[in-house]
mmCIF file of C-alpha atoms in Angstrom:
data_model
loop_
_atom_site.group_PDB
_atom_site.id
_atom_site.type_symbol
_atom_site.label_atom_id
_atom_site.label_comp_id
_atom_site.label_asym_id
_atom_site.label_seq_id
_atom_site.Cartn_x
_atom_site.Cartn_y
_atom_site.Cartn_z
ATOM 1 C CA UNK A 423 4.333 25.154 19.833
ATOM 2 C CA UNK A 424 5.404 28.179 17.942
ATOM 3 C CA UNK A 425 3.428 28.891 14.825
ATOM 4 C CA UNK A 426 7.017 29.319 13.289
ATOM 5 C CA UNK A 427 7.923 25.880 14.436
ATOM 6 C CA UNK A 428 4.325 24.119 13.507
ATOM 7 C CA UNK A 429 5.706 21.411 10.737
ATOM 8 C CA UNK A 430 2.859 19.798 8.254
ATOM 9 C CA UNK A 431 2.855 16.050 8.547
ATOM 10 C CA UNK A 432 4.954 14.524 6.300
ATOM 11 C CA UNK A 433 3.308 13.643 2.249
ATOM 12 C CA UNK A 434 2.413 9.905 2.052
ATOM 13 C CA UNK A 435 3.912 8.901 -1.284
ATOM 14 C CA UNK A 436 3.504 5.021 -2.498
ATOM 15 C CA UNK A 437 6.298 2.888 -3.537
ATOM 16 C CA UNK A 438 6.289 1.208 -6.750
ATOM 17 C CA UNK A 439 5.439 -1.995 -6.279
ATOM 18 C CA UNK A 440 2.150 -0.606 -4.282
ATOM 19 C CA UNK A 441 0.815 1.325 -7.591
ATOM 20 C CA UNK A 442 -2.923 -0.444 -7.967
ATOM 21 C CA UNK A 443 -3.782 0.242 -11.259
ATOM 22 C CA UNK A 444 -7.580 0.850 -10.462
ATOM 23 C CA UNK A 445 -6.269 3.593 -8.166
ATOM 24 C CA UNK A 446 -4.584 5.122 -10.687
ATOM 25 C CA UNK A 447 -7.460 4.810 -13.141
ATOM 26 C CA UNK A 448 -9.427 6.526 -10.419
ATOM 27 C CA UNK A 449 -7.036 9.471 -10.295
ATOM 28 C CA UNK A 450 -7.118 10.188 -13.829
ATOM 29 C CA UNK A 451 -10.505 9.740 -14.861
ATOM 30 C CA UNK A 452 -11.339 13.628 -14.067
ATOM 31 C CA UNK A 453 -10.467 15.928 -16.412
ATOM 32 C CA UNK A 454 -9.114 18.902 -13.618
ATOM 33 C CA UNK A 455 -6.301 15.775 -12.608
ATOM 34 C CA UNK A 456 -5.668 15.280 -16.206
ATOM 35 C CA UNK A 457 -4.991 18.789 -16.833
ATOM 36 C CA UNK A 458 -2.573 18.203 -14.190
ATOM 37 C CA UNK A 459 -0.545 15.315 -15.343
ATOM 38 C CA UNK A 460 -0.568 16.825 -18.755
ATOM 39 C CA UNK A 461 1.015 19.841 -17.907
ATOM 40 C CA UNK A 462 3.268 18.081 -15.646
ATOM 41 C CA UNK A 463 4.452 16.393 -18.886
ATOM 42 C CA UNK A 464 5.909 19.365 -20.066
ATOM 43 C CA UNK A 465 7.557 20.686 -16.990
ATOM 44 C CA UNK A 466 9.522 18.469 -14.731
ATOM 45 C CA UNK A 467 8.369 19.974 -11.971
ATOM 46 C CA UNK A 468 6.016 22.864 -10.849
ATOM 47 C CA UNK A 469 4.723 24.780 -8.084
ATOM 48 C CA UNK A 470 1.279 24.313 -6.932
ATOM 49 C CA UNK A 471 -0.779 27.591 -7.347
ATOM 50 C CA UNK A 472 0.880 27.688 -11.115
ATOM 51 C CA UNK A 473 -1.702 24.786 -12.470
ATOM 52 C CA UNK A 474 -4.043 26.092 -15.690
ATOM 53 C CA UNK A 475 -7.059 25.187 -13.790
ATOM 54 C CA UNK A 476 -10.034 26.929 -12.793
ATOM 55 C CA UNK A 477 -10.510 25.512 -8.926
ATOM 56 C CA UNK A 478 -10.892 26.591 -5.304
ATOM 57 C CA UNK A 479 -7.089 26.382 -4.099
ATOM 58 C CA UNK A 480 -9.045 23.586 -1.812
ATOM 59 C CA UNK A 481 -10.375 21.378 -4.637
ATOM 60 C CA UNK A 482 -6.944 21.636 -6.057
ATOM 61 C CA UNK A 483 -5.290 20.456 -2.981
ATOM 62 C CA UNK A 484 -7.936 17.495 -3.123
ATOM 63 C CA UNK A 485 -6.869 16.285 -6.981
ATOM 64 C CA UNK A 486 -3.827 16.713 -6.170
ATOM 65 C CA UNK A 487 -4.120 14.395 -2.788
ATOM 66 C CA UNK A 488 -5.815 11.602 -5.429
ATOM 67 C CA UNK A 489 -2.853 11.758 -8.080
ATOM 68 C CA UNK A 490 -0.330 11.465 -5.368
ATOM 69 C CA UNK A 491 -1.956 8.768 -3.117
ATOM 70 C CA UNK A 492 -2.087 6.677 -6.359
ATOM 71 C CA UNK A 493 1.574 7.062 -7.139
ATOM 72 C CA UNK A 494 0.965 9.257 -10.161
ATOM 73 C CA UNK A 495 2.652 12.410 -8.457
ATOM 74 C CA UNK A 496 5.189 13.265 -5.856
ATOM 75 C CA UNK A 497 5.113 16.513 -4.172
ATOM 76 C CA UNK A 498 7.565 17.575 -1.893
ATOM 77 C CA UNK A 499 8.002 21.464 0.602
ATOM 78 C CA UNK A 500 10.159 23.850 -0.009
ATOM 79 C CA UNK A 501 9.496 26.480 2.328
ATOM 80 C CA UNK A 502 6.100 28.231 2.359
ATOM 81 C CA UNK A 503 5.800 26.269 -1.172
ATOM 82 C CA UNK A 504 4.686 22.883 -2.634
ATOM 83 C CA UNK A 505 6.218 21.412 -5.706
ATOM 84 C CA UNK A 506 4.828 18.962 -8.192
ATOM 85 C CA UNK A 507 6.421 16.541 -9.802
ATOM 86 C CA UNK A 508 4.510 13.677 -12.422
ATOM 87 C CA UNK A 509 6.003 9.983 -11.216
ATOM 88 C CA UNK A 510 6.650 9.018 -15.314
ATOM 89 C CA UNK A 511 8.973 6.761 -14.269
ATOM 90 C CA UNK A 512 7.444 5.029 -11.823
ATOM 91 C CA UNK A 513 4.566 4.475 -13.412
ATOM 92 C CA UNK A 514 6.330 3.014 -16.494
ATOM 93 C CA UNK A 515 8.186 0.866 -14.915
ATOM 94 C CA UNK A 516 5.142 -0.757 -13.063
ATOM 95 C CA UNK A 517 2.684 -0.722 -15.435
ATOM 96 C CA UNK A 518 4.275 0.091 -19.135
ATOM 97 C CA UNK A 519 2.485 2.240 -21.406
ATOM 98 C CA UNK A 520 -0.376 3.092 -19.546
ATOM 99 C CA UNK A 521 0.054 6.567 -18.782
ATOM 100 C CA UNK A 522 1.135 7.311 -22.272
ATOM 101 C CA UNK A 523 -2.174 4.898 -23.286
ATOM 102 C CA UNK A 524 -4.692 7.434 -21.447
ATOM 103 C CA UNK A 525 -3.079 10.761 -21.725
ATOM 104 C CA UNK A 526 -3.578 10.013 -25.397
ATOM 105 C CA UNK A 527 -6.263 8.871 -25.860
ATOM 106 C CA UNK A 528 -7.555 11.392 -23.574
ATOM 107 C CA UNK A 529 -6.336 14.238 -25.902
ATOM 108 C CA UNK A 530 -8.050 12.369 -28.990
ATOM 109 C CA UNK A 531 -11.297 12.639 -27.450
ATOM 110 C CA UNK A 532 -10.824 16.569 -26.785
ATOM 111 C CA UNK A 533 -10.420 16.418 -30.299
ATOM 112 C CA UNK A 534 -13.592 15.111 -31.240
ATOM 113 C CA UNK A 535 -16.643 17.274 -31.923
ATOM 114 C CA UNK A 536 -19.514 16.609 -29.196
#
């Protein structure tokens, strides 16, 4: 096949009702993910390679392969580009509060003096 015509495989994205809350404790218990979803709070969606992080553009593809596969993001192509999108509503509807719960208290402990 054409290099023009190779496709990627398609995203896996969880529904819903699969969200396992561990899982999604998992994905945000690093603090390159949470920079993530907390920028992603502030823009409805973004493009991939526009993240305030400091990673190899492979590292990034791997946090961002653990907040997805947990339901906390959806991504979807547009062309040569991937967009990012943070699942808020999702995720309140299956667990309330939670996201809210650890972004917060997240940002209180950058707050604190180590």
């Amino acid at each position: 096949m054409p290099r023009s015509q190779h496709r990627r495989p398609a995203l896996a994205h969880p529904e819903p009702d699969e969200f396992d809350v561990l899982d999604i404790l998992h994905a945000l218990s690093d603090p390159t993910r949470m920079t993530i979803v907390r920028t992603l709070r502030t823009a409805p969606e973004r493009a991939c390679g526009t993240f305030p992080v400091d990673v190899a553009p492979s590292t990034l593809t791997h946090h961002f392969r653990v907040l997805r596969e947990a339901g906390v993001i959806r991504q979807r192509e547009d062309g040569n580009r991937r967009w990012t999108a943070l699942r808020g509503e999702d995720l309140q509807a299956r667990f309330p509060g939670l996201l809210d719960t650890i972004v917060a208290a997240y940002e209180s402990a950058l707050k604190r003096p180590r």
